[in-house]
Amino acid sequence: MNGLIDELDSSPPIAADLLGNPLCKQVEQTLDSMRPYPGDPVWEARDLDRFWVTQINDEELIVVDNITGDEEILPIRLALRPGFMMGRWYAIKRTQKTRVRVKPLPRWHKALYEPKFCYAKNIAWRLTNREEFEESFWAKGHKKSAWKRFRVELDEYRGTYHVWDQDLDFVFDIPIRAARDPRTNITRWYYRRISKEFLHAIQLAFDESDDWGLSGLFDNVLDDDLYPHMLELF
């Protein structure tokens, strides 16, 4: 299991174990990819991490522009709306503040693809790689395909995400609230569930065995006098 499960229970939590807020990271990356904006200074490209986004309550994000010092409130429902053109939204905000009008650029009209999927992708990425979600934006080659070991799907009717480990063929459910809580330790959550499943499988195999697995302890040879006494232990 890529060595991950073996170390989970003993290793101290790291930042990548906590889910964080993938929507904030997705907004940051999207806005950065659509620079520059109307009225920007000529040196704006020098700052590689122009935007900082954080969630301020259950309904809103705040977008901080490190170049201009401006702050904009972005409703979460808007950021998650299919077809929402985030670059256009911010370009309009900049136009209103700077009074600089430019011809709309094609890249500003690019919408996020399935924005709600960022929560599911965040879970899959962290479980597989134990890395921050933003690392998935630049993943290439084997790493890009390997994280797909976990398929995570939203079930709005039941209010859960289905987490399917395709290598082990296990499926677990995690409530939406926990899946979107930045404080959730997804690594420990998965370890506890996978451990419980393995213990259950071992117990089931033990119960269904004719000799409760005792023959395997003695190279498949049990002394006739020893066997009854061993059974008394159970």
PDB file of C-alpha atoms in Angstrom:
ATOM      1  CA  MET A   1       0.000   0.000   0.000  1.00  0.00           C
ATOM      2  CA  ASN A   2       2.812   2.375  -1.057  1.00  0.00           C
ATOM      3  CA  GLY A   3       4.208   2.278   2.494  1.00  0.00           C
ATOM      4  CA  LEU A   4       1.743   4.869   3.700  1.00  0.00           C
ATOM      5  CA  ILE A   5      -0.570   2.834   5.917  1.00  0.00           C
ATOM      6  CA  ASP A   6       2.350   1.184   7.736  1.00  0.00           C
ATOM      7  CA  GLU A   7       3.553   4.482   9.180  1.00  0.00           C
ATOM      8  CA  LEU A   8       0.289   6.295   9.807  1.00  0.00           C
ATOM      9  CA  ASP A   9      -0.479   5.290  13.351  1.00  0.00           C
ATOM     10  CA  SER A  10       2.994   6.021  14.717  1.00  0.00           C
ATOM     11  CA  SER A  11       3.999   9.101  12.733  1.00  0.00           C
ATOM     12  CA  PRO A  12       3.020  12.558  14.006  1.00  0.00           C
ATOM     13  CA  PRO A  13       0.577  14.488  11.806  1.00  0.00           C
ATOM     14  CA  ILE A  14       2.030  16.784   9.173  1.00  0.00           C
ATOM     15  CA  ALA A  15       0.396  19.704   7.375  1.00  0.00           C
ATOM     16  CA  ALA A  16      -0.474  17.548   4.368  1.00  0.00           C
ATOM     17  CA  ASP A  17      -2.537  15.210   6.588  1.00  0.00           C
ATOM     18  CA  LEU A  18      -5.035  17.987   7.287  1.00  0.00           C
ATOM     19  CA  LEU A  19      -7.482  18.680   4.473  1.00  0.00           C
ATOM     20  CA  GLY A  20      -7.022  22.439   4.440  1.00  0.00           C
ATOM     21  CA  ASN A  21      -9.213  24.385   2.031  1.00  0.00           C
ATOM     22  CA  PRO A  22      -8.794  23.215  -1.583  1.00  0.00           C
ATOM     23  CA  LEU A  23     -11.291  25.769  -2.876  1.00  0.00           C
ATOM     24  CA  CYS A  24      -9.071  28.609  -1.637  1.00  0.00           C
ATOM     25  CA  LYS A  25      -6.038  27.084  -3.347  1.00  0.00           C
ATOM     26  CA  GLN A  26      -8.005  26.565  -6.536  1.00  0.00           C
ATOM     27  CA  VAL A  27      -9.132  30.209  -6.557  1.00  0.00           C
ATOM     28  CA  GLU A  28      -5.548  31.393  -5.955  1.00  0.00           C
ATOM     29  CA  GLN A  29      -4.184  29.258  -8.779  1.00  0.00           C
ATOM     30  CA  THR A  30      -6.947  30.280 -11.193  1.00  0.00           C
ATOM     31  CA  LEU A  31      -6.556  34.009 -10.576  1.00  0.00           C
ATOM     32  CA  ASP A  32      -2.765  33.765 -10.840  1.00  0.00           C
ATOM     33  CA  SER A  33      -3.040  31.968 -14.181  1.00  0.00           C
ATOM     34  CA  MET A  34      -5.144  34.782 -15.688  1.00  0.00           C
ATOM     35  CA  ARG A  35      -2.842  37.733 -14.950  1.00  0.00           C
ATOM     36  CA  PRO A  36      -2.426  40.609 -15.689  1.00  0.00           C
ATOM     37  CA  TYR A  37      -5.635  42.538 -14.965  1.00  0.00           C
ATOM     38  CA  PRO A  38      -6.813  46.049 -15.909  1.00  0.00           C
ATOM     39  CA  GLY A  39      -4.801  48.821 -14.262  1.00  0.00           C
ATOM     40  CA  ASP A  40      -2.001  46.546 -13.039  1.00  0.00           C
ATOM     41  CA  PRO A  41       1.463  48.080 -12.579  1.00  0.00           C
ATOM     42  CA  VAL A  42       4.065  47.036 -15.143  1.00  0.00           C
ATOM     43  CA  TRP A  43       6.069  45.169 -12.502  1.00  0.00           C
ATOM     44  CA  GLU A  44       3.204  42.944 -11.327  1.00  0.00           C
ATOM     45  CA  ALA A  45       4.770  39.819 -12.859  1.00  0.00           C
ATOM     46  CA  ARG A  46       7.604  39.953 -10.307  1.00  0.00           C
ATOM     47  CA  ASP A  47       5.346  38.612  -7.550  1.00  0.00           C
ATOM     48  CA  LEU A  48       4.867  34.922  -8.300  1.00  0.00           C
ATOM     49  CA  ASP A  49       2.250  34.432  -5.582  1.00  0.00           C
ATOM     50  CA  ARG A  50       0.018  37.404  -6.150  1.00  0.00           C
ATOM     51  CA  PHE A  51      -3.167  36.168  -4.499  1.00  0.00           C
ATOM     52  CA  TRP A  52      -3.930  34.882  -1.030  1.00  0.00           C
ATOM     53  CA  VAL A  53      -7.390  33.458  -0.391  1.00  0.00           C
ATOM     54  CA  THR A  54      -8.950  32.281   2.861  1.00  0.00           C
ATOM     55  CA  GLN A  55     -12.420  31.404   4.103  1.00  0.00           C
ATOM     56  CA  ILE A  56     -13.825  33.939   6.570  1.00  0.00           C
ATOM     57  CA  ASN A  57     -17.169  32.264   7.351  1.00  0.00           C
ATOM     58  CA  ASP A  58     -19.473  29.510   6.104  1.00  0.00           C
ATOM     59  CA  GLU A  59     -20.519  31.535   3.072  1.00  0.00           C
ATOM     60  CA  GLU A  60     -17.608  33.710   1.965  1.00  0.00           C
ATOM     61  CA  LEU A  61     -13.974  33.763   0.888  1.00  0.00           C
ATOM     62  CA  ILE A  62     -11.745  36.823   0.970  1.00  0.00           C
ATOM     63  CA  VAL A  63      -9.349  37.390  -1.934  1.00  0.00           C
ATOM     64  CA  VAL A  64      -6.278  39.458  -1.036  1.00  0.00           C
ATOM     65  CA  ASP A  65      -4.250  40.957  -3.898  1.00  0.00           C
ATOM     66  CA  ASN A  66      -0.623  41.217  -2.765  1.00  0.00           C
ATOM     67  CA  ILE A  67       0.200  43.609  -5.633  1.00  0.00           C
ATOM     68  CA  THR A  68      -2.508  46.213  -5.115  1.00  0.00           C
ATOM     69  CA  GLY A  69      -3.414  45.532  -1.493  1.00  0.00           C
ATOM     70  CA  ASP A  70      -7.074  45.232  -2.490  1.00  0.00           C
ATOM     71  CA  GLU A  71      -9.464  42.797  -0.833  1.00  0.00           C
ATOM     72  CA  GLU A  72     -12.550  41.308  -2.458  1.00  0.00           C
ATOM     73  CA  ILE A  73     -15.291  39.155  -0.964  1.00  0.00           C
ATOM     74  CA  LEU A  74     -16.117  36.091  -3.052  1.00  0.00           C
ATOM     75  CA  PRO A  75     -19.274  34.158  -2.088  1.00  0.00           C
ATOM     76  CA  ILE A  76     -18.548  30.433  -1.888  1.00  0.00           C
ATOM     77  CA  ARG A  77     -21.741  29.599  -3.777  1.00  0.00           C
ATOM     78  CA  LEU A  78     -20.447  31.773  -6.628  1.00  0.00           C
ATOM     79  CA  ALA A  79     -17.004  30.159  -6.644  1.00  0.00           C
ATOM     80  CA  LEU A  80     -18.646  26.717  -6.796  1.00  0.00           C
ATOM     81  CA  ARG A  81     -21.167  27.629  -9.472  1.00  0.00           C
ATOM     82  CA  PRO A  82     -20.594  25.706 -12.723  1.00  0.00           C
ATOM     83  CA  GLY A  83     -19.550  28.051 -15.501  1.00  0.00           C
ATOM     84  CA  PHE A  84     -18.380  30.826 -13.173  1.00  0.00           C
ATOM     85  CA  MET A  85     -15.694  32.864 -14.982  1.00  0.00           C
ATOM     86  CA  MET A  86     -13.414  33.883 -12.141  1.00  0.00           C
ATOM     87  CA  GLY A  87     -10.958  35.835 -14.276  1.00  0.00           C
ATOM     88  CA  ARG A  88     -13.745  37.942 -15.735  1.00  0.00           C
ATOM     89  CA  TRP A  89     -15.145  38.548 -12.246  1.00  0.00           C
ATOM     90  CA  TYR A  90     -11.825  39.893 -10.988  1.00  0.00           C
ATOM     91  CA  ALA A  91     -11.125  41.878 -14.170  1.00  0.00           C
ATOM     92  CA  ILE A  92     -14.434  43.696 -13.681  1.00  0.00           C
ATOM     93  CA  LYS A  93     -13.517  44.444 -10.054  1.00  0.00           C
ATOM     94  CA  ARG A  94     -10.189  45.915 -11.184  1.00  0.00           C
ATOM     95  CA  THR A  95     -11.856  47.958 -13.934  1.00  0.00           C
ATOM     96  CA  GLN A  96     -14.308  49.440 -11.449  1.00  0.00           C
ATOM     97  CA  LYS A  97     -11.502  50.462  -9.077  1.00  0.00           C
ATOM     98  CA  THR A  98      -8.903  51.719 -11.558  1.00  0.00           C
ATOM     99  CA  ARG A  99     -11.239  53.118 -14.233  1.00  0.00           C
ATOM    100  CA  VAL A 100      -8.966  51.463 -16.777  1.00  0.00           C
ATOM    101  CA  ARG A 101     -10.874  49.764 -19.569  1.00  0.00           C
ATOM    102  CA  VAL A 102      -9.229  47.178 -21.764  1.00  0.00           C
ATOM    103  CA  LYS A 103     -10.422  44.706 -24.340  1.00  0.00           C
ATOM    104  CA  PRO A 104     -11.540  41.540 -22.499  1.00  0.00           C
ATOM    105  CA  LEU A 105      -8.943  38.804 -22.834  1.00  0.00           C
ATOM    106  CA  PRO A 106     -10.031  35.282 -23.861  1.00  0.00           C
ATOM    107  CA  ARG A 107      -8.405  33.712 -20.794  1.00  0.00           C
ATOM    108  CA  TRP A 108     -10.681  35.694 -18.488  1.00  0.00           C
ATOM    109  CA  HIS A 109     -13.647  33.816 -19.918  1.00  0.00           C
ATOM    110  CA  LYS A 110     -12.346  30.418 -18.925  1.00  0.00           C
ATOM    111  CA  ALA A 111     -14.572  28.743 -16.329  1.00  0.00           C
ATOM    112  CA  LEU A 112     -13.447  26.324 -13.645  1.00  0.00           C
ATOM    113  CA  TYR A 113     -14.087  22.696 -14.572  1.00  0.00           C
ATOM    114  CA  GLU A 114     -16.449  21.087 -12.041  1.00  0.00           C
ATOM    115  CA  PRO A 115     -15.399  23.376  -9.155  1.00  0.00           C
ATOM    116  CA  LYS A 116     -17.079  21.182  -6.526  1.00  0.00           C
ATOM    117  CA  PHE A 117     -14.710  18.371  -7.492  1.00  0.00           C
ATOM    118  CA  CYS A 118     -11.809  20.147  -5.773  1.00  0.00           C
ATOM    119  CA  TYR A 119     -12.891  18.679  -2.414  1.00  0.00           C
ATOM    120  CA  ALA A 120     -12.912  15.137  -3.805  1.00  0.00           C
ATOM    121  CA  LYS A 121      -9.600  15.614  -5.614  1.00  0.00           C
ATOM    122  CA  ASN A 122      -8.071  17.026  -2.446  1.00  0.00           C
ATOM    123  CA  ILE A 123      -8.939  13.858  -0.509  1.00  0.00           C
ATOM    124  CA  ALA A 124      -7.595  11.567  -3.243  1.00  0.00           C
ATOM    125  CA  TRP A 125      -4.361  13.530  -3.644  1.00  0.00           C
ATOM    126  CA  ARG A 126      -3.548  13.731   0.072  1.00  0.00           C
ATOM    127  CA  LEU A 127      -4.303  10.046   0.703  1.00  0.00           C
ATOM    128  CA  THR A 128      -2.057   8.925  -2.144  1.00  0.00           C
ATOM    129  CA  ASN A 129       0.840  11.368  -1.925  1.00  0.00           C
ATOM    130  CA  ARG A 130       0.576  12.923   1.538  1.00  0.00           C
ATOM    131  CA  GLU A 131       1.284  16.320  -0.015  1.00  0.00           C
ATOM    132  CA  GLU A 132      -0.391  19.717  -0.053  1.00  0.00           C
ATOM    133  CA  PHE A 133      -3.255  20.033  -2.551  1.00  0.00           C
ATOM    134  CA  GLU A 134      -1.534  22.747  -4.599  1.00  0.00           C
ATOM    135  CA  GLU A 135       1.176  20.246  -5.562  1.00  0.00           C
ATOM    136  CA  SER A 136      -1.441  18.489  -7.709  1.00  0.00           C
ATOM    137  CA  PHE A 137      -1.623  21.521 -10.014  1.00  0.00           C
ATOM    138  CA  TRP A 138       1.869  20.787 -11.339  1.00  0.00           C
ATOM    139  CA  ALA A 139       1.927  16.981 -11.107  1.00  0.00           C
ATOM    140  CA  LYS A 140       3.323  15.232 -14.166  1.00  0.00           C
ATOM    141  CA  GLY A 141       4.048  11.740 -15.424  1.00  0.00           C
ATOM    142  CA  HIS A 142       3.571   8.817 -13.061  1.00  0.00           C
ATOM    143  CA  LYS A 143       2.667  11.048 -10.142  1.00  0.00           C
ATOM    144  CA  LYS A 144      -0.198  12.581 -12.093  1.00  0.00           C
ATOM    145  CA  SER A 145      -1.783   9.206 -12.784  1.00  0.00           C
ATOM    146  CA  ALA A 146      -0.824   7.426  -9.563  1.00  0.00           C
ATOM    147  CA  TRP A 147      -2.996   9.620  -7.338  1.00  0.00           C
ATOM    148  CA  LYS A 148      -6.046   8.284  -9.160  1.00  0.00           C
ATOM    149  CA  ARG A 149      -5.790   5.153  -7.029  1.00  0.00           C
ATOM    150  CA  PHE A 150      -8.516   6.781  -4.946  1.00  0.00           C
ATOM    151  CA  ARG A 151     -11.809   7.631  -6.596  1.00  0.00           C
ATOM    152  CA  VAL A 152     -13.839  10.067  -4.532  1.00  0.00           C
ATOM    153  CA  GLU A 153     -17.411  10.919  -5.472  1.00  0.00           C
ATOM    154  CA  LEU A 154     -19.935  13.311  -3.962  1.00  0.00           C
ATOM    155  CA  ASP A 155     -23.299  11.868  -2.953  1.00  0.00           C
ATOM    156  CA  GLU A 156     -25.410  14.936  -2.212  1.00  0.00           C
ATOM    157  CA  TYR A 157     -28.512  12.833  -1.522  1.00  0.00           C
ATOM    158  CA  ARG A 158     -26.821  11.065   1.405  1.00  0.00           C
ATOM    159  CA  GLY A 159     -24.649  14.015   2.373  1.00  0.00           C
ATOM    160  CA  THR A 160     -21.384  12.091   2.012  1.00  0.00           C
ATOM    161  CA  TYR A 161     -18.360  11.534  -0.165  1.00  0.00           C
ATOM    162  CA  HIS A 162     -17.680   7.939  -1.229  1.00  0.00           C
ATOM    163  CA  VAL A 163     -13.942   7.203  -0.957  1.00  0.00           C
ATOM    164  CA  TRP A 164     -13.043   4.158  -3.057  1.00  0.00           C
ATOM    165  CA  ASP A 165      -9.561   2.662  -2.772  1.00  0.00           C
ATOM    166  CA  GLN A 166      -9.334   1.023  -6.195  1.00  0.00           C
ATOM    167  CA  ASP A 167      -6.190  -0.945  -5.297  1.00  0.00           C
ATOM    168  CA  LEU A 168      -7.734  -2.613  -2.253  1.00  0.00           C
ATOM    169  CA  ASP A 169     -11.358  -2.428  -3.398  1.00  0.00           C
ATOM    170  CA  PHE A 170     -12.554  -0.812  -0.173  1.00  0.00           C
ATOM    171  CA  VAL A 171     -15.219   1.901  -0.060  1.00  0.00           C
ATOM    172  CA  PHE A 172     -15.708   4.249   2.890  1.00  0.00           C
ATOM    173  CA  ASP A 173     -18.030   7.202   3.394  1.00  0.00           C
ATOM    174  CA  ILE A 174     -17.025  10.526   4.898  1.00  0.00           C
ATOM    175  CA  PRO A 175     -19.669  13.188   5.714  1.00  0.00           C
ATOM    176  CA  ILE A 176     -19.604  16.336   3.578  1.00  0.00           C
ATOM    177  CA  ARG A 177     -18.984  18.501   6.631  1.00  0.00           C
ATOM    178  CA  ALA A 178     -15.889  16.482   7.591  1.00  0.00           C
ATOM    179  CA  ALA A 179     -14.660  16.333   3.982  1.00  0.00           C
ATOM    180  CA  ARG A 180     -14.789  20.126   3.768  1.00  0.00           C
ATOM    181  CA  ASP A 181     -13.454  20.862   7.250  1.00  0.00           C
ATOM    182  CA  PRO A 182      -9.850  22.149   6.965  1.00  0.00           C
ATOM    183  CA  ARG A 183      -9.036  20.554  10.337  1.00  0.00           C
ATOM    184  CA  THR A 184      -9.937  16.989   9.329  1.00  0.00           C
ATOM    185  CA  ASN A 185      -6.901  14.687   9.486  1.00  0.00           C
ATOM    186  CA  ILE A 186      -7.706  12.618   6.407  1.00  0.00           C
ATOM    187  CA  THR A 187      -4.661  10.378   6.819  1.00  0.00           C
ATOM    188  CA  ARG A 188      -5.627   9.284  10.330  1.00  0.00           C
ATOM    189  CA  TRP A 189      -9.273   8.982   9.281  1.00  0.00           C
ATOM    190  CA  TYR A 190      -8.363   6.544   6.520  1.00  0.00           C
ATOM    191  CA  TYR A 191      -5.915   4.587   8.673  1.00  0.00           C
ATOM    192  CA  ARG A 192      -8.566   3.895  11.296  1.00  0.00           C
ATOM    193  CA  ARG A 193     -11.047   2.658   8.737  1.00  0.00           C
ATOM    194  CA  ILE A 194      -8.636   0.497   6.762  1.00  0.00           C
ATOM    195  CA  SER A 195      -7.293  -1.028   9.999  1.00  0.00           C
ATOM    196  CA  LYS A 196     -10.813  -1.897  11.107  1.00  0.00           C
ATOM    197  CA  GLU A 197     -11.529  -3.583   7.767  1.00  0.00           C
ATOM    198  CA  PHE A 198      -8.350  -5.670   7.923  1.00  0.00           C
ATOM    199  CA  LEU A 199      -9.062  -6.747  11.490  1.00  0.00           C
ATOM    200  CA  HIS A 200     -12.582  -7.704  10.459  1.00  0.00           C
ATOM    201  CA  ALA A 201     -11.251  -9.754   7.526  1.00  0.00           C
ATOM    202  CA  ILE A 202      -8.741 -11.550   9.763  1.00  0.00           C
ATOM    203  CA  GLN A 203     -11.435 -12.299  12.347  1.00  0.00           C
ATOM    204  CA  LEU A 204     -13.775 -13.599   9.646  1.00  0.00           C
ATOM    205  CA  ALA A 205     -11.111 -15.897   8.204  1.00  0.00           C
ATOM    206  CA  PHE A 206     -10.255 -17.112  11.708  1.00  0.00           C
ATOM    207  CA  ASP A 207     -13.892 -17.883  12.539  1.00  0.00           C
ATOM    208  CA  GLU A 208     -14.427 -19.788   9.284  1.00  0.00           C
ATOM    209  CA  SER A 209     -11.285 -21.918   9.687  1.00  0.00           C
ATOM    210  CA  ASP A 210     -11.807 -25.539  10.770  1.00  0.00           C
ATOM    211  CA  ASP A 211      -9.011 -25.335  13.336  1.00  0.00           C
ATOM    212  CA  TRP A 212      -9.149 -21.570  14.011  1.00  0.00           C
ATOM    213  CA  GLY A 213      -5.799 -21.210  12.259  1.00  0.00           C
ATOM    214  CA  LEU A 214      -3.920 -23.347  14.796  1.00  0.00           C
ATOM    215  CA  SER A 215      -2.375 -25.707  12.250  1.00  0.00           C
ATOM    216  CA  GLY A 216      -0.498 -22.845  10.666  1.00  0.00           C
ATOM    217  CA  LEU A 217       1.321 -22.232  13.938  1.00  0.00           C
ATOM    218  CA  PHE A 218       2.921 -25.677  13.828  1.00  0.00           C
ATOM    219  CA  ASP A 219       3.825 -26.076  10.126  1.00  0.00           C
ATOM    220  CA  ASN A 220       0.465 -27.741   9.481  1.00  0.00           C
ATOM    221  CA  VAL A 221       1.299 -30.522  11.977  1.00  0.00           C
ATOM    222  CA  LEU A 222      -0.581 -30.747  15.276  1.00  0.00           C
ATOM    223  CA  ASP A 223       0.156 -33.396  17.875  1.00  0.00           C
ATOM    224  CA  ASP A 224      -3.001 -35.345  18.761  1.00  0.00           C
ATOM    225  CA  ASP A 225      -2.425 -34.722  22.480  1.00  0.00           C
ATOM    226  CA  LEU A 226      -1.724 -31.010  22.005  1.00  0.00           C
ATOM    227  CA  TYR A 227      -4.659 -30.195  19.742  1.00  0.00           C
ATOM    228  CA  PRO A 228      -7.514 -30.588  22.324  1.00  0.00           C
ATOM    229  CA  HIS A 229      -5.639 -28.505  24.891  1.00  0.00           C
ATOM    230  CA  MET A 230      -5.050 -25.725  22.368  1.00  0.00           C
ATOM    231  CA  LEU A 231      -8.743 -25.668  21.538  1.00  0.00           C
ATOM    232  CA  GLU A 232      -9.548 -25.142  25.210  1.00  0.00           C
ATOM    233  CA  LEU A 233      -7.875 -21.743  24.975  1.00  0.00           C
ATOM    234  CA  PHE A 234     -10.683 -20.654  22.689  1.00  0.00           C
TER     235      PHE A 234
END
